[in-house]
mmCIF file of C-alpha atoms in Angstrom:
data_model
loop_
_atom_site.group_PDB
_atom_site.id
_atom_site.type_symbol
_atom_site.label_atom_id
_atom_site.label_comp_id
_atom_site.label_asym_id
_atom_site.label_seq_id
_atom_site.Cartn_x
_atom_site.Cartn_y
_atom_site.Cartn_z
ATOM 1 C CA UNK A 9 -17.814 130.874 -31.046
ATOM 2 C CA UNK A 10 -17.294 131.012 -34.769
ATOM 3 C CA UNK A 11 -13.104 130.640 -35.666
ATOM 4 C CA UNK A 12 -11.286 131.549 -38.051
ATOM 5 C CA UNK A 13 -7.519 131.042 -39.183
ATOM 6 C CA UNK A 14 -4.656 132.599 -39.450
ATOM 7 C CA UNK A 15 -2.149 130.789 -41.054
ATOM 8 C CA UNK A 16 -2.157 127.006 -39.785
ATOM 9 C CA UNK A 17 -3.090 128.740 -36.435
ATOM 10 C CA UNK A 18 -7.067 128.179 -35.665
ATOM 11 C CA UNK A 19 -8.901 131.011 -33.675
ATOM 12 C CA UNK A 20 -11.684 132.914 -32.254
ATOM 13 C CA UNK A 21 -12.947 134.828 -34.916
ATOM 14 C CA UNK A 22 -12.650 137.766 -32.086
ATOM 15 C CA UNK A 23 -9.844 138.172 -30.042
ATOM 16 C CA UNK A 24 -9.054 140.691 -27.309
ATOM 17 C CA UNK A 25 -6.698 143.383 -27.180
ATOM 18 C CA UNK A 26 -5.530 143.544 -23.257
ATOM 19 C CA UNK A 27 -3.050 146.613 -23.662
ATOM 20 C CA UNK A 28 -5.650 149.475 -22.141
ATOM 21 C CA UNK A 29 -6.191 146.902 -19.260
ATOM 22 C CA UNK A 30 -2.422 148.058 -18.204
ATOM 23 C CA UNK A 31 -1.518 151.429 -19.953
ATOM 24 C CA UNK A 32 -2.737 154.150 -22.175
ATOM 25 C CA UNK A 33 -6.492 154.250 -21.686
ATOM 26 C CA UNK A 34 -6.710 156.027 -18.408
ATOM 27 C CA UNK A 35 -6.673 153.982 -14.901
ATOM 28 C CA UNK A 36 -6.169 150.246 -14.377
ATOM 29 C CA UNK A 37 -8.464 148.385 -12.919
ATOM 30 C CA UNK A 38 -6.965 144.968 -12.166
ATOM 31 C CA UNK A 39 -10.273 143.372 -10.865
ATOM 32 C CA UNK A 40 -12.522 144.553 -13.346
ATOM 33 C CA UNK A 41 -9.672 143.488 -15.840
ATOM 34 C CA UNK A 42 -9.296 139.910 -14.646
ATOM 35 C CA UNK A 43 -13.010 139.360 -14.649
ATOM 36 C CA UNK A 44 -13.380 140.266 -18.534
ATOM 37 C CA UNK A 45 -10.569 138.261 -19.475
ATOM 38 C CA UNK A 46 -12.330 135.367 -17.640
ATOM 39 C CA UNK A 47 -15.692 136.738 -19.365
ATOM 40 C CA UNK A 48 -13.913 136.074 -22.394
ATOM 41 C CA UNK A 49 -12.911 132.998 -21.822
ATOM 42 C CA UNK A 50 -16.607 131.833 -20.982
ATOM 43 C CA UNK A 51 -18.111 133.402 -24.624
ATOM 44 C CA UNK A 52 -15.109 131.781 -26.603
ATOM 45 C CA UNK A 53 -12.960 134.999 -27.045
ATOM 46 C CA UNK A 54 -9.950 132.451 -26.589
ATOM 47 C CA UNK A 55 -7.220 134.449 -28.448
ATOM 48 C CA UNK A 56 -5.156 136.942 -26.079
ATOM 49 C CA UNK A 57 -3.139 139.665 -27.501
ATOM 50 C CA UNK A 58 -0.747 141.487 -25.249
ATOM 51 C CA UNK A 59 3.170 142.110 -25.454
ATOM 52 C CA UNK A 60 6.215 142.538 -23.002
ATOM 53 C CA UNK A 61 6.443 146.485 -23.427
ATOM 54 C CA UNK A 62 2.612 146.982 -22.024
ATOM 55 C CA UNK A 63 2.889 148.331 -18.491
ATOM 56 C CA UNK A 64 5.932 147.915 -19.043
ATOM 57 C CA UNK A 65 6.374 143.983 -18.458
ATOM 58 C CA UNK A 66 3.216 144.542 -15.928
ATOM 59 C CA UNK A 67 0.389 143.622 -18.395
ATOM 60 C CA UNK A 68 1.835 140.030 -19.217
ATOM 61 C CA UNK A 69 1.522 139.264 -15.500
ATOM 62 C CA UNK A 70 -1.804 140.403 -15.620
ATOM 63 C CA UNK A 71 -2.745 138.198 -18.344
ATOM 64 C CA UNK A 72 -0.650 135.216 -16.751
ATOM 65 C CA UNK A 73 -2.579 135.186 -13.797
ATOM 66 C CA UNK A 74 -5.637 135.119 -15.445
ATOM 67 C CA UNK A 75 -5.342 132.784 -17.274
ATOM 68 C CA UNK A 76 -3.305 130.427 -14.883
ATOM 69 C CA UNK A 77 -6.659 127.683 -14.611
ATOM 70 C CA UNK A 78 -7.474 127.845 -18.193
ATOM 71 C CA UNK A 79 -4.391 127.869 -20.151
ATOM 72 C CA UNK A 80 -5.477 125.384 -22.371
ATOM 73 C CA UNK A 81 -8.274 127.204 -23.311
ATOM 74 C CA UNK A 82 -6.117 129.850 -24.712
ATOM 75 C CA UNK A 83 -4.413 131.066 -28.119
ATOM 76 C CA UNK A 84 -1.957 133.187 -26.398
ATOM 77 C CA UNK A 85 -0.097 135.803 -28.347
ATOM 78 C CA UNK A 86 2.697 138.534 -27.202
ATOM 79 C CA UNK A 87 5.311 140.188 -28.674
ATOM 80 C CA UNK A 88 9.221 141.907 -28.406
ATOM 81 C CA UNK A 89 10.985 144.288 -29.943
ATOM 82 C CA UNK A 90 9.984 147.790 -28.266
ATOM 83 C CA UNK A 91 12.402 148.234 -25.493
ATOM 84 C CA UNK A 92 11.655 149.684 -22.357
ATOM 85 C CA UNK A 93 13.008 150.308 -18.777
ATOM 86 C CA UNK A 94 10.983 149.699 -16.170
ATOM 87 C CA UNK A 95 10.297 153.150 -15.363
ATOM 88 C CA UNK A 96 8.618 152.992 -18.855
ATOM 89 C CA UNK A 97 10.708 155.225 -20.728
ATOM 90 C CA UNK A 98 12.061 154.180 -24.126
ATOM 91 C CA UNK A 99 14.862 152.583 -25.338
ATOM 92 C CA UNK A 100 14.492 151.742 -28.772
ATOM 93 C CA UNK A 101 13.489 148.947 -30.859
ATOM 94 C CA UNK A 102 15.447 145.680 -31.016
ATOM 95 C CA UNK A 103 15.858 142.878 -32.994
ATOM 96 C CA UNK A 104 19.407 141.805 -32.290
ATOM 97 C CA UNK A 105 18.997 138.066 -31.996
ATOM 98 C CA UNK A 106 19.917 137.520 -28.143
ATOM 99 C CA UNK A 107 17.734 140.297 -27.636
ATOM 100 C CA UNK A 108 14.816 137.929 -28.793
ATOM 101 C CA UNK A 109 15.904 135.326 -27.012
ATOM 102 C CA UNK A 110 16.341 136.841 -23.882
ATOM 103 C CA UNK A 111 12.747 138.511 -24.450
ATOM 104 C CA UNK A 112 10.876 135.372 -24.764
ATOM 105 C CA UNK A 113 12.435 133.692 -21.762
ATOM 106 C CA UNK A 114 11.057 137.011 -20.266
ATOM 107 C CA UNK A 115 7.540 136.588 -21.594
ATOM 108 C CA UNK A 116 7.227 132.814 -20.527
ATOM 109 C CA UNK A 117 8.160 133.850 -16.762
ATOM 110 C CA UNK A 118 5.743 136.338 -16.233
ATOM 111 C CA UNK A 119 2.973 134.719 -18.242
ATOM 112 C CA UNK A 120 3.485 131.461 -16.145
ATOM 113 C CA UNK A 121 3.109 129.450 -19.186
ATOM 114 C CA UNK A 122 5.826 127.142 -21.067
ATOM 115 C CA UNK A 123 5.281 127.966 -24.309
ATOM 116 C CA UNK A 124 3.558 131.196 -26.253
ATOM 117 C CA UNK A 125 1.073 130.065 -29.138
ATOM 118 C CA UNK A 126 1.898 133.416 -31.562
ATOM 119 C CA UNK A 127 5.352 135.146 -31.118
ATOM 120 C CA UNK A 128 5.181 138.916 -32.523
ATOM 121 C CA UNK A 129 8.485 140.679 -33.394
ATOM 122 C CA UNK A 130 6.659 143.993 -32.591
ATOM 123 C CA UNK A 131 8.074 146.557 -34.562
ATOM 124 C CA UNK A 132 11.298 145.891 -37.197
ATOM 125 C CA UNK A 133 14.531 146.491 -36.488
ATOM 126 C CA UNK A 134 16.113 148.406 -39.629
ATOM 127 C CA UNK A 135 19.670 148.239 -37.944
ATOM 128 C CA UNK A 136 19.362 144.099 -38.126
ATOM 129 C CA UNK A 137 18.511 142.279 -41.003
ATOM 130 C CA UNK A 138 14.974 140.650 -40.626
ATOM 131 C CA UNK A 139 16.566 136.960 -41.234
ATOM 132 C CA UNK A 140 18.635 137.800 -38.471
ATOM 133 C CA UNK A 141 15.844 138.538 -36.585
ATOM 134 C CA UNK A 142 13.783 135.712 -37.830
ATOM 135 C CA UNK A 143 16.572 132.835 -37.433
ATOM 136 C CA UNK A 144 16.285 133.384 -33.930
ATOM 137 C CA UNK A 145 12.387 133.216 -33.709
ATOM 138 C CA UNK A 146 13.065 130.157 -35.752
ATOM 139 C CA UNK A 147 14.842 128.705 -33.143
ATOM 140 C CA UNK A 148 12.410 129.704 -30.727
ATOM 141 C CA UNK A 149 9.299 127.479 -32.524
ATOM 142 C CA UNK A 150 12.286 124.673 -32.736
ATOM 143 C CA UNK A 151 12.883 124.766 -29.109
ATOM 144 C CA UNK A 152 8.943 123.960 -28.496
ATOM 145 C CA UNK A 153 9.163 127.827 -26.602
ATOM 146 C CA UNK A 154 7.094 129.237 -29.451
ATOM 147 C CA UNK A 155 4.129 127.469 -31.913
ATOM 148 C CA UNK A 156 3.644 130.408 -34.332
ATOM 149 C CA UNK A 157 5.573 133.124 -35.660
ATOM 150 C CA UNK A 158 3.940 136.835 -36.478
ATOM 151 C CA UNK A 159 4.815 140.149 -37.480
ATOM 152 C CA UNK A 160 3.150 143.735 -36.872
ATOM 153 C CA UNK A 161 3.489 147.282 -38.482
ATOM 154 C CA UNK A 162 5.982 145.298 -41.405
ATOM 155 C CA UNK A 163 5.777 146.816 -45.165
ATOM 156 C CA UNK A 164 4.831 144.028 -47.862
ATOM 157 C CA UNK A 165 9.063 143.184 -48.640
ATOM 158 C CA UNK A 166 9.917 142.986 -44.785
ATOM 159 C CA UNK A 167 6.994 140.197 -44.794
ATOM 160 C CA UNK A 168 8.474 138.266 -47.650
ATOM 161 C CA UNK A 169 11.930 138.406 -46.177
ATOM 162 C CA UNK A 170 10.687 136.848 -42.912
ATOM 163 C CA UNK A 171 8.277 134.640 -44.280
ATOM 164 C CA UNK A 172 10.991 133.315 -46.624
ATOM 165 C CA UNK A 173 13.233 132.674 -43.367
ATOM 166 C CA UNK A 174 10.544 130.778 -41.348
ATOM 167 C CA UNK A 175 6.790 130.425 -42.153
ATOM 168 C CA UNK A 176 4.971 133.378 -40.607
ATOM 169 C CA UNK A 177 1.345 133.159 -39.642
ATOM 170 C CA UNK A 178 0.004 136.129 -39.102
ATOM 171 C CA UNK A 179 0.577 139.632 -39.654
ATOM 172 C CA UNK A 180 -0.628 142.492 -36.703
ATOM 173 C CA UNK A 181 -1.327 145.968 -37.951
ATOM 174 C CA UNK A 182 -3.524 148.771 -37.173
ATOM 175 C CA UNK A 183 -6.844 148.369 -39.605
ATOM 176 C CA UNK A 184 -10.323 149.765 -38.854
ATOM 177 C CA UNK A 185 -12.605 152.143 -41.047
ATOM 178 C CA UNK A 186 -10.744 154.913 -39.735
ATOM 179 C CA UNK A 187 -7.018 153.096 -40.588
ATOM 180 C CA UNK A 188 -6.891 151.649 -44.050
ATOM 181 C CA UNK A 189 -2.680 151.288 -44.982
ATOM 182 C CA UNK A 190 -3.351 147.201 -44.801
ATOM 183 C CA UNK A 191 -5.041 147.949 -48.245
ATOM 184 C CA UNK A 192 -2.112 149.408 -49.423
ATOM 185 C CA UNK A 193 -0.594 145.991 -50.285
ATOM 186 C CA UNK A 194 0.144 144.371 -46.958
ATOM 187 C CA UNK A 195 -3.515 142.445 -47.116
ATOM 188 C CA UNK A 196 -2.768 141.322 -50.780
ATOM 189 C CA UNK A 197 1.078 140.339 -49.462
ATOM 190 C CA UNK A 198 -0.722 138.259 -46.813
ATOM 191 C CA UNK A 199 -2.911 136.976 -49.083
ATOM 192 C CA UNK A 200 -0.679 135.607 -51.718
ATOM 193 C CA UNK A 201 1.411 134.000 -48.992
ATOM 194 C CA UNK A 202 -1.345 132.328 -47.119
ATOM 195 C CA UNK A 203 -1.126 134.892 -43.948
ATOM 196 C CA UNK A 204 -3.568 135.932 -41.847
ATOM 197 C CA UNK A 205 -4.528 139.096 -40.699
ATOM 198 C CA UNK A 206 -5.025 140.274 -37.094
ATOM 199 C CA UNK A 207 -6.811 143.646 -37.106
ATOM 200 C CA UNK A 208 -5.552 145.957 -33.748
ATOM 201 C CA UNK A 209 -7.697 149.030 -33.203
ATOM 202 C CA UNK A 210 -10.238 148.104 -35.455
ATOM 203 C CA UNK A 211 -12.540 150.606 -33.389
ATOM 204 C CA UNK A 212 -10.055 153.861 -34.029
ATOM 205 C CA UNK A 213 -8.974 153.652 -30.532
ATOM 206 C CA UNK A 214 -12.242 154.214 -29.342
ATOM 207 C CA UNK A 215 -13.373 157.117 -31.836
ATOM 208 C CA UNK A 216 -15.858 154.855 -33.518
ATOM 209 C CA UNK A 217 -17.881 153.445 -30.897
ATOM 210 C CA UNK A 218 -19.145 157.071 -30.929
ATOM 211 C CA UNK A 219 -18.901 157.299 -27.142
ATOM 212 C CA UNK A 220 -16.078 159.745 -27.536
ATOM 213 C CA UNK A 221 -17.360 163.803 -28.078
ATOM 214 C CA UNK A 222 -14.530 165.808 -26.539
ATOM 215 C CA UNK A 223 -10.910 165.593 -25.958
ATOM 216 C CA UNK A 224 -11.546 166.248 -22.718
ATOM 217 C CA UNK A 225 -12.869 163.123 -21.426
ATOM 218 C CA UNK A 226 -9.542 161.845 -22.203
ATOM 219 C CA UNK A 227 -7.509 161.729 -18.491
ATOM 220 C CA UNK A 228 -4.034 163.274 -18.407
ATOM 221 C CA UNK A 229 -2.421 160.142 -18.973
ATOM 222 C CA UNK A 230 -4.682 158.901 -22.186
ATOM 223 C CA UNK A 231 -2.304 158.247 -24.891
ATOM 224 C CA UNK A 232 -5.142 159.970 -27.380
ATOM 225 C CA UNK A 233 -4.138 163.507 -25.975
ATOM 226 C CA UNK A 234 -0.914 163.227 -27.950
ATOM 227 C CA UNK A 235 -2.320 161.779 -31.079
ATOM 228 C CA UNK A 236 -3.332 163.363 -33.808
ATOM 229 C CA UNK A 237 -6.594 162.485 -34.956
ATOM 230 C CA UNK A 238 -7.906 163.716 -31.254
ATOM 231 C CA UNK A 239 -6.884 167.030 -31.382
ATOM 232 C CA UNK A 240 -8.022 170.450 -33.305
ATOM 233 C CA UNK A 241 -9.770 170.445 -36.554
ATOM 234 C CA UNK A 242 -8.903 166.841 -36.835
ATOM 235 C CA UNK A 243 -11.119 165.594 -33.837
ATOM 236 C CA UNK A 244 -14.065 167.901 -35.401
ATOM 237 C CA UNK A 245 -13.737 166.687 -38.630
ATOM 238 C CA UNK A 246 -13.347 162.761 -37.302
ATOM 239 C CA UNK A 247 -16.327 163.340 -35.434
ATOM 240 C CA UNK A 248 -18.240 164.456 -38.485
ATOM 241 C CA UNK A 249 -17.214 160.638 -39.939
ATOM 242 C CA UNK A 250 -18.193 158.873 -36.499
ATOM 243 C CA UNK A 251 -21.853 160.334 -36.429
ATOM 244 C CA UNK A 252 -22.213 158.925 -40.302
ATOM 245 C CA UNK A 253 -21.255 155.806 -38.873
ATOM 246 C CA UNK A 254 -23.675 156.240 -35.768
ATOM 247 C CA UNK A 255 -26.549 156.802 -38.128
ATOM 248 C CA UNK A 256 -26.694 153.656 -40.495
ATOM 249 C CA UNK A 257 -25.739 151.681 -36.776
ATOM 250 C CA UNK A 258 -29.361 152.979 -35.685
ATOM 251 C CA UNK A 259 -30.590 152.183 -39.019
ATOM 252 C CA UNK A 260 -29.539 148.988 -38.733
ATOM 253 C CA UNK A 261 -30.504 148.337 -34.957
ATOM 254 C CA UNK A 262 -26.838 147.669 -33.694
ATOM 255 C CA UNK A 263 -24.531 149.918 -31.765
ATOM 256 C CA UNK A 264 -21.751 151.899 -33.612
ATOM 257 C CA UNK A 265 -18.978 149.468 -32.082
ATOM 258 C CA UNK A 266 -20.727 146.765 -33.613
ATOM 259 C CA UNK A 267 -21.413 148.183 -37.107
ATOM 260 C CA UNK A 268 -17.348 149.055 -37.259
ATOM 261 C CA UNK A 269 -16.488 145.392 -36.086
ATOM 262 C CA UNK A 270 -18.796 143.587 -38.363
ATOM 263 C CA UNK A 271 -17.180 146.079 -41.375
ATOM 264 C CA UNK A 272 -13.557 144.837 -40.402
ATOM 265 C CA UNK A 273 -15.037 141.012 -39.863
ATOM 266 C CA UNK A 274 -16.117 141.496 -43.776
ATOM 267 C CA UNK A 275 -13.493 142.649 -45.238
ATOM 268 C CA UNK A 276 -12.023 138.849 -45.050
ATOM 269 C CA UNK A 277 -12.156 135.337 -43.352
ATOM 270 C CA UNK A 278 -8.359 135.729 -42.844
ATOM 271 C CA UNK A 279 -8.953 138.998 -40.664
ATOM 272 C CA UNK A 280 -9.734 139.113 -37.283
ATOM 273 C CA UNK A 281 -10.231 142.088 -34.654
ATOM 274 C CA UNK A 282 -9.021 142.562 -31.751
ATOM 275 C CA UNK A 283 -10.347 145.099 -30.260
ATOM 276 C CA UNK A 284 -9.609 145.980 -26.664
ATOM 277 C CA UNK A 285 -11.461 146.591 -23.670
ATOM 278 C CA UNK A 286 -11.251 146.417 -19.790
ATOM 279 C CA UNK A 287 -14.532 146.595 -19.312
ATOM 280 C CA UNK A 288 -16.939 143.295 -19.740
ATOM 281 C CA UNK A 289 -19.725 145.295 -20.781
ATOM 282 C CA UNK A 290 -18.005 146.815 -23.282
ATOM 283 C CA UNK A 291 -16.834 143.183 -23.986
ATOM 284 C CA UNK A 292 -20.225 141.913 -24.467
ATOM 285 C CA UNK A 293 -21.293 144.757 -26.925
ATOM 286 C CA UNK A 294 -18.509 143.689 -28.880
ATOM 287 C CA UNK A 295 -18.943 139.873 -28.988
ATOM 288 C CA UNK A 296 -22.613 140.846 -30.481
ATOM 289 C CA UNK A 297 -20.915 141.956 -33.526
ATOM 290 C CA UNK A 298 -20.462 138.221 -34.959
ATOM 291 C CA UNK A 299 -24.043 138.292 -35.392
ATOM 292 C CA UNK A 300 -24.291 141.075 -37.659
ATOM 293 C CA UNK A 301 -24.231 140.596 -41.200
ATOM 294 C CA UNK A 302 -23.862 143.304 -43.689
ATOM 295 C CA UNK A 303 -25.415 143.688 -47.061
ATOM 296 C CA UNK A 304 -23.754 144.309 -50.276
ATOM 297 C CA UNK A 305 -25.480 147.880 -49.912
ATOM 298 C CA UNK A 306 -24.871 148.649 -46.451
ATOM 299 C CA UNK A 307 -21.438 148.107 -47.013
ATOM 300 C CA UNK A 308 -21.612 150.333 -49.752
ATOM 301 C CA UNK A 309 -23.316 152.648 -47.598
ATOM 302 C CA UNK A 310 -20.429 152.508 -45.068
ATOM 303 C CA UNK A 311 -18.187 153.140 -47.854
ATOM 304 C CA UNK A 312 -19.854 156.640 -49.368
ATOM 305 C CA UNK A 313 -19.725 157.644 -45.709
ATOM 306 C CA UNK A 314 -16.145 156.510 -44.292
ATOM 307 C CA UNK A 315 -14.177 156.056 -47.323
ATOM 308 C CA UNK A 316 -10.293 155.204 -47.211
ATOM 309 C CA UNK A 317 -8.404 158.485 -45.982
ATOM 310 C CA UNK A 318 -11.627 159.432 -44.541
ATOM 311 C CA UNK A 319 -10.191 160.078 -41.465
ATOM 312 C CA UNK A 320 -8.479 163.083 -40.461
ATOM 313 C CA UNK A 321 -4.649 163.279 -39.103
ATOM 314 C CA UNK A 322 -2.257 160.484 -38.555
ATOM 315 C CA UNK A 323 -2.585 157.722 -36.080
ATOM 316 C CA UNK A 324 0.813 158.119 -33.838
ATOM 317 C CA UNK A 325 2.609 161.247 -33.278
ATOM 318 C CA UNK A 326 5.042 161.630 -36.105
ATOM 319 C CA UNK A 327 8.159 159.556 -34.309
ATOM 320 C CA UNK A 328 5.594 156.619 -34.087
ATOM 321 C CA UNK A 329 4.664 156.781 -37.281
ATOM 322 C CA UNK A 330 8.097 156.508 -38.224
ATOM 323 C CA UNK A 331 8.029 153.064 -36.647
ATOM 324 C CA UNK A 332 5.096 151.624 -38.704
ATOM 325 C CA UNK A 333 4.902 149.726 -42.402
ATOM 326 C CA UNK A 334 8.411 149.650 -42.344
#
């Protein structure tokens, strides 16, 4: 398995996005779930992603006991900061600093583990000042209960701020042919500071691997219902982008999930996908992507067809979106 790192923090150069295994992408599957982590683990997909608010709380224990044999085989990251109940309604989002430590103790319970190798604060707290936030991270990483510290959905001045207050290692924000904001300084931010970049959704939540052709093979409790870029004139006109794609992949003689991986794999050796998946075989397609290489001129050709803003509609409903690049 090729790596790559982020930060002082070495990787797989693919990681795996366990949220859908536990909420938002129809059904869980627990068995089938546990056997592509473990899939995973056998090709070298070594870095985790998941976070305390998937389930809620539930997909943490699903990644725990998975991994419970082979921790050390594992780059495990999770996150705080979007509150929930149990019932999974919302609370808010928290940064208050005994609110992060009480989170983490949390996390390392139901992951079984004793410490967590990349520490997310989730979302950012505009009610607490980010050092605040940060000190007690710090703390975290100097109690042994943490190895690296991360960020997602931050603008570039919320990154300095917390880098400033302990080094950060990677940065977690939505990037994919279909999502380009990272280029809107937060990749040049990272850059300059010697971050790394770990790209979530780097498929469009699905829309790219071209598999998806109505909004109703979404089940009533697929968080795509509610989001804009599945519904109306926006799915028809995203659609229009994802058969572009879907040609030059059968040009090329890769699937479209491949050809939208190996674009996001290209745009830097400080980036790396995470694209999610509770399905092996879906798993496998997606590990085949680190053997395609693309030209100068197909990536040009990706560009004329999938430009930035090329896709149609936000990505969250507009009280997410209020939540991100802040």
């Amino acid at each position: 398995m090729q790596k790559r790192s982020l930060g002082a923090l070495s990787v797989s150069a693919l990681g795996l996005g366990c949220m859908g295994m536990s909420q938002s992408y129809g059904e869980a599957d627990e068995a089938e779930s546990l056997a592509t982590i473990h899939l995973a683990l056998d090709a070298g997909v070594t870095f985790l992603d998941t976070a305390d608010m998937y389930g809620p709380f539930t997909n943490e224990r699903l990644v725990g006991k998975a991994i419970a044999e082979r921790r050390d085989e594992v780059v495990l990251a999770t996150k705080f900061g979007n509150e929930r109940r149990p019932d999974g309604s919302w609370i808010g989002i928290n940064g208050q600093p005994a609110y992060v430590r009480a989170s983490c103790e949390a996390s390392l319970q139901r992951l079984g583990v004793d410490h967590i190798d990349l520490y997310y604060q989730h979302r950012v707290d505009t009610t607490v000042p980010v050092e605040d936030t940060w000190g007690a991270m710090a703390e975290l990483v100097a109690a042994g209960k943490v190895r690296h510290l991360g960020i997602s959905e931050a603008a570039p001045a919320t990154i300095r701020r917390a880098h400033a207050t302990h080094p950060m290692s990677a940065i977690q924000s939505e990037y994919s042919l279909f999502t380009r904001d990272p280029e809107d300084g937060v990749l040049d931010t990272a850059r300059e500071l010697g971050i790394g970049f770990v790209a979530y959704s780097p498929l469009g939540r699905g829309f790219l691997s071209g598999a998806i052709t109505s909004p109703d093979q979404f089940g009533p409790d697929d968080f795509r219902r509610h989001s804009p870029r599945f519904q109306g004139e926006n799915f028809t006109k995203n659609l229009d982008v994802v058969d572009r794609v879907g040609q030059l992949a059968r040009d090329k003689g890769v699937t479209p999930s491949q050809l939208a991986l190996a674009w996001v794999l290209a745009q830097g050796d400080d980036i790396v996908p995470i694209p999610g998946t509770k399905r092996r075989r879906f798993l496998t397609e997606n590990i085949g992507a680190l053997d395609v290489t693309l030209s100068p001129e197909e990536l040009a050709s990706l560009e004329a067809v999938a430009p930035k803003g090329a896709a149609s509609g936000d990505r969250y409903p507009a009280e997410h979106m209020s939540r991100v690049n802040v």
